Short mmCIF file of C-alpha atoms in Angstrom, two decimals:
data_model
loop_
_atom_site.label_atom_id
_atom_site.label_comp_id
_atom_site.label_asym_id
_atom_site.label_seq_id
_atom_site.Cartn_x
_atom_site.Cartn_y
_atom_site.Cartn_z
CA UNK R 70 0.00 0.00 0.00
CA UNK R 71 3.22 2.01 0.80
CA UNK R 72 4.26 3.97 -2.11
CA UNK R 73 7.99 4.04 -2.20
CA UNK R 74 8.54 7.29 -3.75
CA UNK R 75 6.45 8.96 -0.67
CA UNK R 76 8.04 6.83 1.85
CA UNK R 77 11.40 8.83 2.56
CA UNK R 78 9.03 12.04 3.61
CA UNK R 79 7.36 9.71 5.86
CA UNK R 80 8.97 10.69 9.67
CA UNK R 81 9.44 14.16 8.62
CA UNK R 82 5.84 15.65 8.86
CA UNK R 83 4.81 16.90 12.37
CA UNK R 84 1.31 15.16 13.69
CA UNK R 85 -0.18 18.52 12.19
CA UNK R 86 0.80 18.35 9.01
CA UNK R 87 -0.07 14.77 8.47
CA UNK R 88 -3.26 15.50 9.63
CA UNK R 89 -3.36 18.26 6.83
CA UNK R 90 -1.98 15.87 4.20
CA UNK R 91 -4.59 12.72 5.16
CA UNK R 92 -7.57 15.19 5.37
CA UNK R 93 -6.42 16.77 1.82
CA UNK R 94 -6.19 13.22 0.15
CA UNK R 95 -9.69 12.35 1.76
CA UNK R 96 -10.84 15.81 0.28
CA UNK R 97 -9.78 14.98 -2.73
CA UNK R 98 -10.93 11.50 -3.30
CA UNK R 99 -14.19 12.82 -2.24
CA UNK R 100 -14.31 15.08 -4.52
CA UNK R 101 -14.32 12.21 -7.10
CA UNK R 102 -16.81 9.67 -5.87
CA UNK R 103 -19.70 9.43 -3.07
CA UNK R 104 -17.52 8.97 0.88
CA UNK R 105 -18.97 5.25 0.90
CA UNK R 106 -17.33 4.67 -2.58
CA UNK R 107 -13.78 5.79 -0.57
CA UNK R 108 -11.79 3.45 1.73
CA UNK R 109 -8.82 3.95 4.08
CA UNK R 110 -7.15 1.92 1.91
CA UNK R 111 -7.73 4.23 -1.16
CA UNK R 112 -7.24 7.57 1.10
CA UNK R 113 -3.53 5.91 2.07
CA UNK R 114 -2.66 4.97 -1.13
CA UNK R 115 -3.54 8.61 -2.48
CA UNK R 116 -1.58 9.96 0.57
CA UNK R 117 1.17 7.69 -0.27
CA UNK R 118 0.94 6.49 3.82
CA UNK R 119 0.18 3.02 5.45
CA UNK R 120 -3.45 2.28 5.91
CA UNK R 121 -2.36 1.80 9.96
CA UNK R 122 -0.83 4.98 9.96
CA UNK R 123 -4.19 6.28 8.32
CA UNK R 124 -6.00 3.95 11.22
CA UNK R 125 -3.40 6.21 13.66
CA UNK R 126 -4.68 9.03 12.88
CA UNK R 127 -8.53 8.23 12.27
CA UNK R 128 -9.30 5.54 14.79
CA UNK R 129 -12.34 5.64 14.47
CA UNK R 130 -11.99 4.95 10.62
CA UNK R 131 -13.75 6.02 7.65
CA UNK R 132 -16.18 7.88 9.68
CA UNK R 133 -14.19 9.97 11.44
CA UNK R 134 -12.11 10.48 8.44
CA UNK R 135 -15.18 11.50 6.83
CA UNK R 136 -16.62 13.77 9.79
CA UNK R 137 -13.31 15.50 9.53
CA UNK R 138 -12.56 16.34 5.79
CA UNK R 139 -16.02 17.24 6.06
CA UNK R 140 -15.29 20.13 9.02
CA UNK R 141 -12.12 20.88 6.87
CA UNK R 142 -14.30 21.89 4.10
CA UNK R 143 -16.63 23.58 6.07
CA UNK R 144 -14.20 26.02 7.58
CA UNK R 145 -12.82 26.43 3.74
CA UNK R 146 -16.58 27.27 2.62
CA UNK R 147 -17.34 29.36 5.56
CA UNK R 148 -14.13 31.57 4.57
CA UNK R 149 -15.85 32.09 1.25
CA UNK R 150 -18.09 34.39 2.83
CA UNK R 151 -15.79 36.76 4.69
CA UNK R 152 -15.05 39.79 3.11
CA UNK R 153 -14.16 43.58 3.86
CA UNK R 154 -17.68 45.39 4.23
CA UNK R 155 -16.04 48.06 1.52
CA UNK R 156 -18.15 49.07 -1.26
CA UNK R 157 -21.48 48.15 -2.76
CA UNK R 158 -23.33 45.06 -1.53
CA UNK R 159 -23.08 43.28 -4.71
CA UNK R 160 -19.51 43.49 -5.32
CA UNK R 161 -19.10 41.86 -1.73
CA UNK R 162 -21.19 39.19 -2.37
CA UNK R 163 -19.82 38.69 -6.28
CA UNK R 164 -16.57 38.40 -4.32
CA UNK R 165 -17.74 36.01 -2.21
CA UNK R 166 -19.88 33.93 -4.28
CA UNK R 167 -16.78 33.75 -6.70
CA UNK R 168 -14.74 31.83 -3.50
CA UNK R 169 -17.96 29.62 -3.09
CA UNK R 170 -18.29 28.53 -6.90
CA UNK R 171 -14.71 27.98 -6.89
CA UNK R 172 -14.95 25.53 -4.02
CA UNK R 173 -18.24 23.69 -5.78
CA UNK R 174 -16.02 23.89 -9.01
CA UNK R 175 -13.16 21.74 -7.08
CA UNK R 176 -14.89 19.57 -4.79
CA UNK R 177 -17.76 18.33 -7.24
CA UNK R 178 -18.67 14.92 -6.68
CA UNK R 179 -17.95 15.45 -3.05
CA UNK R 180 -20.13 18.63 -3.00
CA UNK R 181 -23.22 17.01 -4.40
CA UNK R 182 -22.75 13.71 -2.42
CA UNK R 183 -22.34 16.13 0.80
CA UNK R 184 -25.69 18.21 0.01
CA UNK R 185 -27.64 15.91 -1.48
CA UNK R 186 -27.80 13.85 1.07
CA UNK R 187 -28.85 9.92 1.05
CA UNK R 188 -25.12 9.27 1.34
CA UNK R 189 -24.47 5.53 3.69
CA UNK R 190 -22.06 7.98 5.72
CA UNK R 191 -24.67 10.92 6.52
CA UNK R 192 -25.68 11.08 10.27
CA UNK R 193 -27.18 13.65 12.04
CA UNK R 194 -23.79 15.02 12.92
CA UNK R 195 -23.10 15.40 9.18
CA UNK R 196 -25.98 17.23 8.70
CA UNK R 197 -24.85 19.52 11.45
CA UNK R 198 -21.79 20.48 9.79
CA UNK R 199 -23.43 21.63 6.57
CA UNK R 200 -26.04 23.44 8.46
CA UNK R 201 -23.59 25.60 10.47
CA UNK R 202 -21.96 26.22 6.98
CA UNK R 203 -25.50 27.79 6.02
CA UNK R 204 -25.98 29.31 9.64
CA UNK R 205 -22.44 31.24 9.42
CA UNK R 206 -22.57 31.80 5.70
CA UNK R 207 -26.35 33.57 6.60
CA UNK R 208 -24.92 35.74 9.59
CA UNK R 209 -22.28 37.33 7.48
CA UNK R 210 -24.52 37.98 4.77
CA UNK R 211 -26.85 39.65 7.48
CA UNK R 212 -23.36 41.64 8.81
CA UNK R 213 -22.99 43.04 5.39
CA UNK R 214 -26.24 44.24 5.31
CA UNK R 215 -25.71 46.34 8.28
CA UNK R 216 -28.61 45.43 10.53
CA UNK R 217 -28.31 45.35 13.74
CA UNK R 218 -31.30 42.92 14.92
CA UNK R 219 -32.66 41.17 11.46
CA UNK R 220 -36.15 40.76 11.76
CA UNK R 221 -37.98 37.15 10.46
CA UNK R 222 -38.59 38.32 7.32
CA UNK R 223 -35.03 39.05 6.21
CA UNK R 224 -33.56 36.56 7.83
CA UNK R 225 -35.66 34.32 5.98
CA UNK R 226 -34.80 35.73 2.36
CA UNK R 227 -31.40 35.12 3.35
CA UNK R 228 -31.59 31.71 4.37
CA UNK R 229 -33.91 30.72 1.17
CA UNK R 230 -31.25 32.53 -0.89
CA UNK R 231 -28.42 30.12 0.80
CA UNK R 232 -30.87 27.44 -0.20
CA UNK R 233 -31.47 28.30 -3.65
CA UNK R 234 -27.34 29.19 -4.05
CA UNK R 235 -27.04 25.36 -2.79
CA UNK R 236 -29.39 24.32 -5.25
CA UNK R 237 -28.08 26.14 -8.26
CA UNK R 238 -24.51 24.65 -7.24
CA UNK R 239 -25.96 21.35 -7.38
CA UNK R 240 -27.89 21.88 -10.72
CA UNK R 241 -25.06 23.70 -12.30
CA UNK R 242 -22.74 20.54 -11.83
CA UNK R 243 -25.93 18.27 -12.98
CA UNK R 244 -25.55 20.39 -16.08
CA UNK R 245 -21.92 20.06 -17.08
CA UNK R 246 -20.76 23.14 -15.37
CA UNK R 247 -23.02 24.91 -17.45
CA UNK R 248 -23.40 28.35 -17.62
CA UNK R 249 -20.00 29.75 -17.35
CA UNK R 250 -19.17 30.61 -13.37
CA UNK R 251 -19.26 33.95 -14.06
CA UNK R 252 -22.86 34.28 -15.49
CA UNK R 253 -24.12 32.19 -12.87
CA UNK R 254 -22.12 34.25 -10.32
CA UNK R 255 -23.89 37.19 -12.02
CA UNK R 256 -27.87 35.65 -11.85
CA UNK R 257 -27.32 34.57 -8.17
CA UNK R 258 -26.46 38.33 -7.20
CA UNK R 259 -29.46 39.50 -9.29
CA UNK R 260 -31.71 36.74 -7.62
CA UNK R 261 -30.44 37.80 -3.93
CA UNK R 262 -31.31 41.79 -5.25
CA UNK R 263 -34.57 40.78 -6.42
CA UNK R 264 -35.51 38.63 -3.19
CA UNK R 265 -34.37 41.42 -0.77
CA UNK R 266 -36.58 43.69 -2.88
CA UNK R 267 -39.75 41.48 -3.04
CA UNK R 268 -39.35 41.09 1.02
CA UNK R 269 -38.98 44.82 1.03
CA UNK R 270 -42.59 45.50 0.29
CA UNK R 271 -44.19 43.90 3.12
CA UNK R 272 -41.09 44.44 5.68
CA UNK R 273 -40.14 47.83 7.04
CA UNK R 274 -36.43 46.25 8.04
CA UNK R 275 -35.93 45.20 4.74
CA UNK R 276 -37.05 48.31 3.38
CA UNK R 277 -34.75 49.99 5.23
CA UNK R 278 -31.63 47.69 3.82
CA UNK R 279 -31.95 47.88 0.47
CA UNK R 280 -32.74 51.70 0.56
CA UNK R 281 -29.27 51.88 2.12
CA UNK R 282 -28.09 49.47 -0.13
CA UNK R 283 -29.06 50.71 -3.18
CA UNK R 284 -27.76 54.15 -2.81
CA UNK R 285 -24.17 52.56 -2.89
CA UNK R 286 -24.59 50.82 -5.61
CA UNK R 287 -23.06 51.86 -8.91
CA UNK R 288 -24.51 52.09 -12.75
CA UNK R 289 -22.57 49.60 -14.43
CA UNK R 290 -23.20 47.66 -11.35
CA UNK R 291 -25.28 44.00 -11.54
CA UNK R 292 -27.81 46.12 -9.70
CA UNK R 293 -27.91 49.08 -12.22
CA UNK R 294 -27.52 46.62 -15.65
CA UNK R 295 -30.42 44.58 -13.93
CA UNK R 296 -32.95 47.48 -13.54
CA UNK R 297 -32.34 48.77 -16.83
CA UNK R 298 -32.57 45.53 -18.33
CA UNK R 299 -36.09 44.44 -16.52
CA UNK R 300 -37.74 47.98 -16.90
CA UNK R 301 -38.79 47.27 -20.40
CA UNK R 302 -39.86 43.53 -19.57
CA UNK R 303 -42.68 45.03 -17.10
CA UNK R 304 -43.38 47.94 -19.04
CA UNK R 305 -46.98 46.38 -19.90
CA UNK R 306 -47.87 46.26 -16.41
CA UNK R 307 -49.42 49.46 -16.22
CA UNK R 308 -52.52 48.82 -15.25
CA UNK R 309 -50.96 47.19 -12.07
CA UNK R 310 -49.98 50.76 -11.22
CA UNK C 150 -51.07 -5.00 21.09
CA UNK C 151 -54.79 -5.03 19.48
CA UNK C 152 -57.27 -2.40 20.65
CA UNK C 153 -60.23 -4.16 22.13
CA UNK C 154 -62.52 -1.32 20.59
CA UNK C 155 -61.23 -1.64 16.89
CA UNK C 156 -60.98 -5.78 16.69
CA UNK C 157 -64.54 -6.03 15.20
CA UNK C 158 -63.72 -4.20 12.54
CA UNK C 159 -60.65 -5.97 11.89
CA UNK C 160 -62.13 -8.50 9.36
CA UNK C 161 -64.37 -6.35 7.73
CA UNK C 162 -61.47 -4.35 5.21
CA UNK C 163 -60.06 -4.91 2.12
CA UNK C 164 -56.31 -6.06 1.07
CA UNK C 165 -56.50 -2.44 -0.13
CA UNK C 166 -58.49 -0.59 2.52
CA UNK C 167 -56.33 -2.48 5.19
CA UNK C 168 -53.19 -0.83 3.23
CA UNK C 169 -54.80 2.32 3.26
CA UNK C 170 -55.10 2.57 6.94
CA UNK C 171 -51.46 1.82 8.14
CA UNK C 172 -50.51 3.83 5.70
CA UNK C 173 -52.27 6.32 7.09
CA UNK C 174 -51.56 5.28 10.76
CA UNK C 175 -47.71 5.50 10.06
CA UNK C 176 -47.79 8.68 8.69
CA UNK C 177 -50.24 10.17 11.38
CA UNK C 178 -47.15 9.02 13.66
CA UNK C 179 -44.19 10.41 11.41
CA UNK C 180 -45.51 13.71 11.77
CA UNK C 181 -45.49 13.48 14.85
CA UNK C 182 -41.53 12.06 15.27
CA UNK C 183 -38.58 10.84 13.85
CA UNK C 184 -39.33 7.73 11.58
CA UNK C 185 -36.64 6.04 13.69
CA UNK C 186 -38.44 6.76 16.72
CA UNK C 187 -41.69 4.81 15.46
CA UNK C 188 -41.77 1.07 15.78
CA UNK C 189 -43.94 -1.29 14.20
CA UNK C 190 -45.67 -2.02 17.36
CA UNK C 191 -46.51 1.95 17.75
CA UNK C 192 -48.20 1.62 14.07
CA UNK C 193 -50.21 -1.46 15.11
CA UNK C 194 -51.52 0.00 18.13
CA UNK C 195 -51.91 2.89 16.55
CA UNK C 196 -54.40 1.11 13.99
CA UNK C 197 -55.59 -0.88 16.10
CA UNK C 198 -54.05 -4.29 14.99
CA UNK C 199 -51.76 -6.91 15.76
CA UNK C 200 -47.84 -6.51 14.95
CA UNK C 201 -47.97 -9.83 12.59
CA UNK C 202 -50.99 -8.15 10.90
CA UNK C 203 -48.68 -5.07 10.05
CA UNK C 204 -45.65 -7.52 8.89
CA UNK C 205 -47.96 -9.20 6.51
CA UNK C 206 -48.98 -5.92 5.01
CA UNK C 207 -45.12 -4.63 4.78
CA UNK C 208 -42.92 -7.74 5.50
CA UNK C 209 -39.82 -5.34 4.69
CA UNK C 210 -40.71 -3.98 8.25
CA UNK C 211 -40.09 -0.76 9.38
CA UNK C 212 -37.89 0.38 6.18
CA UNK C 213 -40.73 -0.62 3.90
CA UNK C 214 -43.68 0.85 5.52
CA UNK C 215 -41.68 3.97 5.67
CA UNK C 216 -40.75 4.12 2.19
CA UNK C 217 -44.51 3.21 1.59
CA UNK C 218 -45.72 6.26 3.94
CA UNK C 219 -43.50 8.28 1.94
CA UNK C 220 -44.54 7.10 -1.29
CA UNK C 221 -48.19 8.24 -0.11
CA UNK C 222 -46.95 10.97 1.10
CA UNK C 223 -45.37 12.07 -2.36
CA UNK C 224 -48.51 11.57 -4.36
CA UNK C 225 -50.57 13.54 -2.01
CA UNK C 226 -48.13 16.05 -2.38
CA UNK C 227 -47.38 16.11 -5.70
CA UNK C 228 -51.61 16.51 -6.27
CA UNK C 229 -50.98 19.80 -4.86
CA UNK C 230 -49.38 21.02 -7.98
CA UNK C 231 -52.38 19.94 -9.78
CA UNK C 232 -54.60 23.03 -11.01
CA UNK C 233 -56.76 24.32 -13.55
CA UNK C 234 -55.06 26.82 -16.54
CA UNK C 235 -57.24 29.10 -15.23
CA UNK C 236 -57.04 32.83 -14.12
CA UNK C 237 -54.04 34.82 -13.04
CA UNK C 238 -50.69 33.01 -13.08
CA UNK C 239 -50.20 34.40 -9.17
CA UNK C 240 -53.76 33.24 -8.20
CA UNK C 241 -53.20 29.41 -9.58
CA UNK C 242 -49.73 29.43 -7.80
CA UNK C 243 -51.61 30.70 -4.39
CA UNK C 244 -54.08 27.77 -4.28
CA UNK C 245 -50.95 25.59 -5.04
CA UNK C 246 -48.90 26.65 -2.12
CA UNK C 247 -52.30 26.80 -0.02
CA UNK C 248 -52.79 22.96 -0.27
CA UNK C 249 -48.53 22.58 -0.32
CA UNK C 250 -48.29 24.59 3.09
CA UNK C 251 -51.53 22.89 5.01
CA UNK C 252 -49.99 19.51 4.12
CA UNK C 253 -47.01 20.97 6.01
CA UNK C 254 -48.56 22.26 8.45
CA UNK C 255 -50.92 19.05 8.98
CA UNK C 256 -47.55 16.52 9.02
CA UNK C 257 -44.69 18.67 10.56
CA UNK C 258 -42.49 16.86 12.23
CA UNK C 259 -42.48 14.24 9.48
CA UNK C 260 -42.30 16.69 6.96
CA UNK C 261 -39.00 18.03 8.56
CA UNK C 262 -37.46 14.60 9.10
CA UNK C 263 -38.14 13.74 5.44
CA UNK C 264 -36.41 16.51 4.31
CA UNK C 265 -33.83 17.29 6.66
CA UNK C 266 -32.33 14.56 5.95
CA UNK C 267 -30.14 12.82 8.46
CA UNK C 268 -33.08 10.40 9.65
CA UNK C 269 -31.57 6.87 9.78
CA UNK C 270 -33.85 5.45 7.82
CA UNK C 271 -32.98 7.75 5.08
CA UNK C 272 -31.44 5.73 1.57
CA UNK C 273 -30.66 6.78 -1.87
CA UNK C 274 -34.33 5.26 -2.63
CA UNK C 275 -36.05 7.57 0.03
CA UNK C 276 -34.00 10.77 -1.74
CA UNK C 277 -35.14 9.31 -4.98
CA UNK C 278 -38.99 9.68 -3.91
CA UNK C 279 -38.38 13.35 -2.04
CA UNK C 280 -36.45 14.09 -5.89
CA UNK C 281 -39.76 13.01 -7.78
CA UNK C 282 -41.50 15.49 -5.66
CA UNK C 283 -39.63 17.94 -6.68
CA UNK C 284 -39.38 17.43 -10.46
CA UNK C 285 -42.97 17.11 -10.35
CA UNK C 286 -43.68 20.14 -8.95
CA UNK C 287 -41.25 21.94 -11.31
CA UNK C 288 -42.99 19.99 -14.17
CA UNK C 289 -45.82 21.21 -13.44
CA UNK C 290 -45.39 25.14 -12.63
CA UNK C 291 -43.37 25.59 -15.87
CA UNK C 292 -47.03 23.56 -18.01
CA UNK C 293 -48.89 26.62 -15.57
CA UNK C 294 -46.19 29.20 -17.28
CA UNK C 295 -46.89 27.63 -20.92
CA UNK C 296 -43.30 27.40 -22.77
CA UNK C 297 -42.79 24.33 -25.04
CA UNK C 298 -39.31 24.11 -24.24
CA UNK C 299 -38.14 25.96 -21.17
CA UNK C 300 -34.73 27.04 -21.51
CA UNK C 301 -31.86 26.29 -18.47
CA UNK C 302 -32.40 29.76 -16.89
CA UNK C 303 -36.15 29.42 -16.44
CA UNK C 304 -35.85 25.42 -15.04
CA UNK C 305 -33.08 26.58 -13.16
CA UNK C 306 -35.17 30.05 -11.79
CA UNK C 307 -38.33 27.53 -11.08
CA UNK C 308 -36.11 24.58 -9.33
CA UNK C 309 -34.24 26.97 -7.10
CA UNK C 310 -37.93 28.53 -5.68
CA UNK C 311 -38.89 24.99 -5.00
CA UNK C 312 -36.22 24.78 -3.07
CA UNK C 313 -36.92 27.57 -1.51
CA UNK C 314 -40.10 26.91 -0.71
CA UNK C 315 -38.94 24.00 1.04
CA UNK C 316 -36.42 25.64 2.78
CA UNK C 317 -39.23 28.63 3.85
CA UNK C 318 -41.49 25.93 5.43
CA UNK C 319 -38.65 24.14 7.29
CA UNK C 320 -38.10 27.40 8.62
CA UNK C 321 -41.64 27.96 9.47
CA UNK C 322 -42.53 24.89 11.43
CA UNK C 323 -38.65 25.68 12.95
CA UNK C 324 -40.24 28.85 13.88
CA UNK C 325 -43.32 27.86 15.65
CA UNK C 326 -45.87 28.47 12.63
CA UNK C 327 -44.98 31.90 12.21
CA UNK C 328 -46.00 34.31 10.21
CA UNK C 329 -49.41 33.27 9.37
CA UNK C 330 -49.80 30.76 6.60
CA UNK C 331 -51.37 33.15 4.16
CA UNK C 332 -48.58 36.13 5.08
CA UNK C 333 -46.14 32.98 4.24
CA UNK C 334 -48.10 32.22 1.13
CA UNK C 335 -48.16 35.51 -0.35
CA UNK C 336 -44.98 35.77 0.66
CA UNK C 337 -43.33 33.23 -1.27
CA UNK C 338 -46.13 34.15 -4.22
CA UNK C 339 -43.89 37.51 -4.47
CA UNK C 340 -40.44 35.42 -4.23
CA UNK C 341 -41.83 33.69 -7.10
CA UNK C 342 -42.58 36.74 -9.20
CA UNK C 343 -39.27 38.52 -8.32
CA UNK C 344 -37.37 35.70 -9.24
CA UNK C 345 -38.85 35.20 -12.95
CA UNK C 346 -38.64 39.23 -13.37
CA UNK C 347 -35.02 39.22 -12.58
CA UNK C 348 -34.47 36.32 -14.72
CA UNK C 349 -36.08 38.09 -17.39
CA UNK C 350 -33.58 40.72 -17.31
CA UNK C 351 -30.90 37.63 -19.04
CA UNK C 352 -33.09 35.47 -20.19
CA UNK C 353 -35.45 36.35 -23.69
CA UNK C 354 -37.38 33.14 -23.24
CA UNK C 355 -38.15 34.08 -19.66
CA UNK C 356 -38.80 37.49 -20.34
CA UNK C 357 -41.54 36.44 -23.15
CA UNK C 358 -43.21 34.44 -20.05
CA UNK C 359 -42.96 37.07 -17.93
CA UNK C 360 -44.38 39.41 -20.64
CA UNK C 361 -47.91 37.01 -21.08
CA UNK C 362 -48.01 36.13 -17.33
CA UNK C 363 -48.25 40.07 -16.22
CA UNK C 364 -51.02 40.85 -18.78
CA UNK C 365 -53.16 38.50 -17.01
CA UNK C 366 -52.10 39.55 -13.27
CA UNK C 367 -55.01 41.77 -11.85
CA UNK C 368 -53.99 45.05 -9.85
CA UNK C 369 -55.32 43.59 -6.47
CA UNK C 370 -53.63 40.63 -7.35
CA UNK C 371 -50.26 39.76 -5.21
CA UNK C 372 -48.46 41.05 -8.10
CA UNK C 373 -50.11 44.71 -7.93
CA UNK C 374 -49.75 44.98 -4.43
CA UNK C 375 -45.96 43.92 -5.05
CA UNK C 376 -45.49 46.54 -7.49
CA UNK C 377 -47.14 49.17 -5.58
CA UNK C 378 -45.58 48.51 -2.26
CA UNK C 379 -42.17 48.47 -4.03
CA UNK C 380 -41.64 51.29 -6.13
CA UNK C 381 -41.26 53.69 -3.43
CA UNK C 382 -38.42 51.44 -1.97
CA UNK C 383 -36.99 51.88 -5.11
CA UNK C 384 -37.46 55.12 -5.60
CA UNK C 385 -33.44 56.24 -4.60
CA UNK C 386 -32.59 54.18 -7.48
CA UNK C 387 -33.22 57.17 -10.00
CA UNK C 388 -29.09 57.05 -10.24
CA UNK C 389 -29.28 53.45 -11.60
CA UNK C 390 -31.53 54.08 -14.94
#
């Protein structure tokens, strides 16, 4: 199982770093096939390790091993989402949403096979893990929008948004990685605009963000190419006026 | 195990009627826990049978009177979907989520469990079934919106509300039934609408659906309210056009 040309580095890494270089081989084969289609056998061969030093590290096996790539990614994906709160709304989040396609980009198979769910290796402390991804990835967003205490309504648009962003990631690999990241980046900033908006009507909190929001946002802006481009798509609803 | 009360009775159904009512029985007790908190024994005495009665009916045992319940389940929801071309596109989609969010309301905690995944008794088969739901649903809003061939975009801007909508009644059983259903359904009515206008700013074939869907919408209608309450949010925007 050893691979030779690997072995000589073998002593040298501190307990750390192996740690670092058995999670990122997990990570990895995840990424290529469901976490019940990957042994320790496979993760130590792609580490270029013994499966006991694997078993060393991970005694509690391939569901540990899992549990723990899995927390690995989730502090990656949760880093997506910081960002300085500099500039218009939308260029944060573009930023932001740019880190998190990346990540879906890298990580596909084991993105889908961590979302979707119906995985041999999911447990409810799994599902824990992604749902503090969307709990922390929804109280930055909320931090961005500079609002002191959210009320239900926005703090619902921006947990459905998280939802749908999940969804799109999952369709867009479904889909060959079709449309280009960018264009999708692009739609998912227009569809978080538009939600906030909608919810603005009925909720004086929201109303308050995106007025604040919108003032800072610029003309050649998603924002600004977005209204121009859906003013003449409702133009025949006058009589709703 | 067998209720005294019911045992008369327990002769007089059909292979089919019999079916019917532990189908019913088990899912009267998923909503009210975890499937893997409800034993066989719990349905029978629930019913009103014996425990070998049950096993004869699903001799997979638990697993397959879940996946059964769920099956049920689907269909019941998927009916939901089901309207007449008739009317405002806004009004057909309220009825929808009307019969959508009682069935939520009526089986909560089993709703939740089924879709939060992370229930043991959760397989690739019981994701399958949750799936169909959702295709089915999406199948049918985009026949409501009348395109022959709905382009990526609009699937993708109808699939991601779905979601959405799933995600928005998770949150609303989380959240102790509030708002009110019909705030909730009007609600995610205007989600809807903001989501296929914004699309329509990229899309031509959504915008052509958006186009014929707002001709129809009636200025009491969700959609006129929407429009009204918004444009004064809006209204700092005048730097945008």
């Amino acid at each position: 199982m050893t691979s030779q040309a690997s072995a000589p580095a073998y002593r040298r890494l501190s307990v750390e770093e192996r740690r670092s270089q058995l999670l990122e081989a997990a990570l990895s084969l995840f990424a290529q096939r469901a976490p019940e289609d990957v042994s320790l056998d496979d993760v130590a061969e792609a580490a270029g390790v013994s499966r006991p030093l694997v078993y060393r590290y991970f005694p509690g096996g391939k569901q540990q091993l899992y549990e723990a790539a899995l927390r690995s990614a989730a502090e990656e994906l949760e880093q997506c989402f910081a960002e300085p709160a500099e500039g218009p709304l939308t260029e944060r989040l573009s930023r932001a949403l740019d880190r998190y396609l990346a990540f879906v980009d890298q990580h596909d198979a084991g993105f889908s096979a961590l979302l979707q769910g119906g995985s041999v290796i999911e447990t409810s402390r799994t599902t824990a893990i992604v749902d503090g991804v969307r709990r922390a990835a929804a109280e930055r967003i909320l931090d961005h929008l500079v609002v002191k205490d959210p009320g239900p309504r926005l703090r619902m648009t921006v947990r459905m948004w998280i939802t749908a962003v999940e969804a799109a990631s999952l369709i867009w690999l479904d889909e060959d990685k079709e449309p280009p990241l960018d264009e999708l980046r692009d739609w998912l900033v227009e569809q978080f605009v538009a939600a906030l908006v909608a919810s603005a009507g009925s909720d004086p909190g929201t109303a308050a963000v995106v007025r604040a929001a919108l003032v800072m946002e610029r003309p050649d802006g998603v924002t600004g190419v977005l209204v121009r481009r859906v003013l003449p798509v409702v133009g025949n609803a006058a009589h709703l006026l």
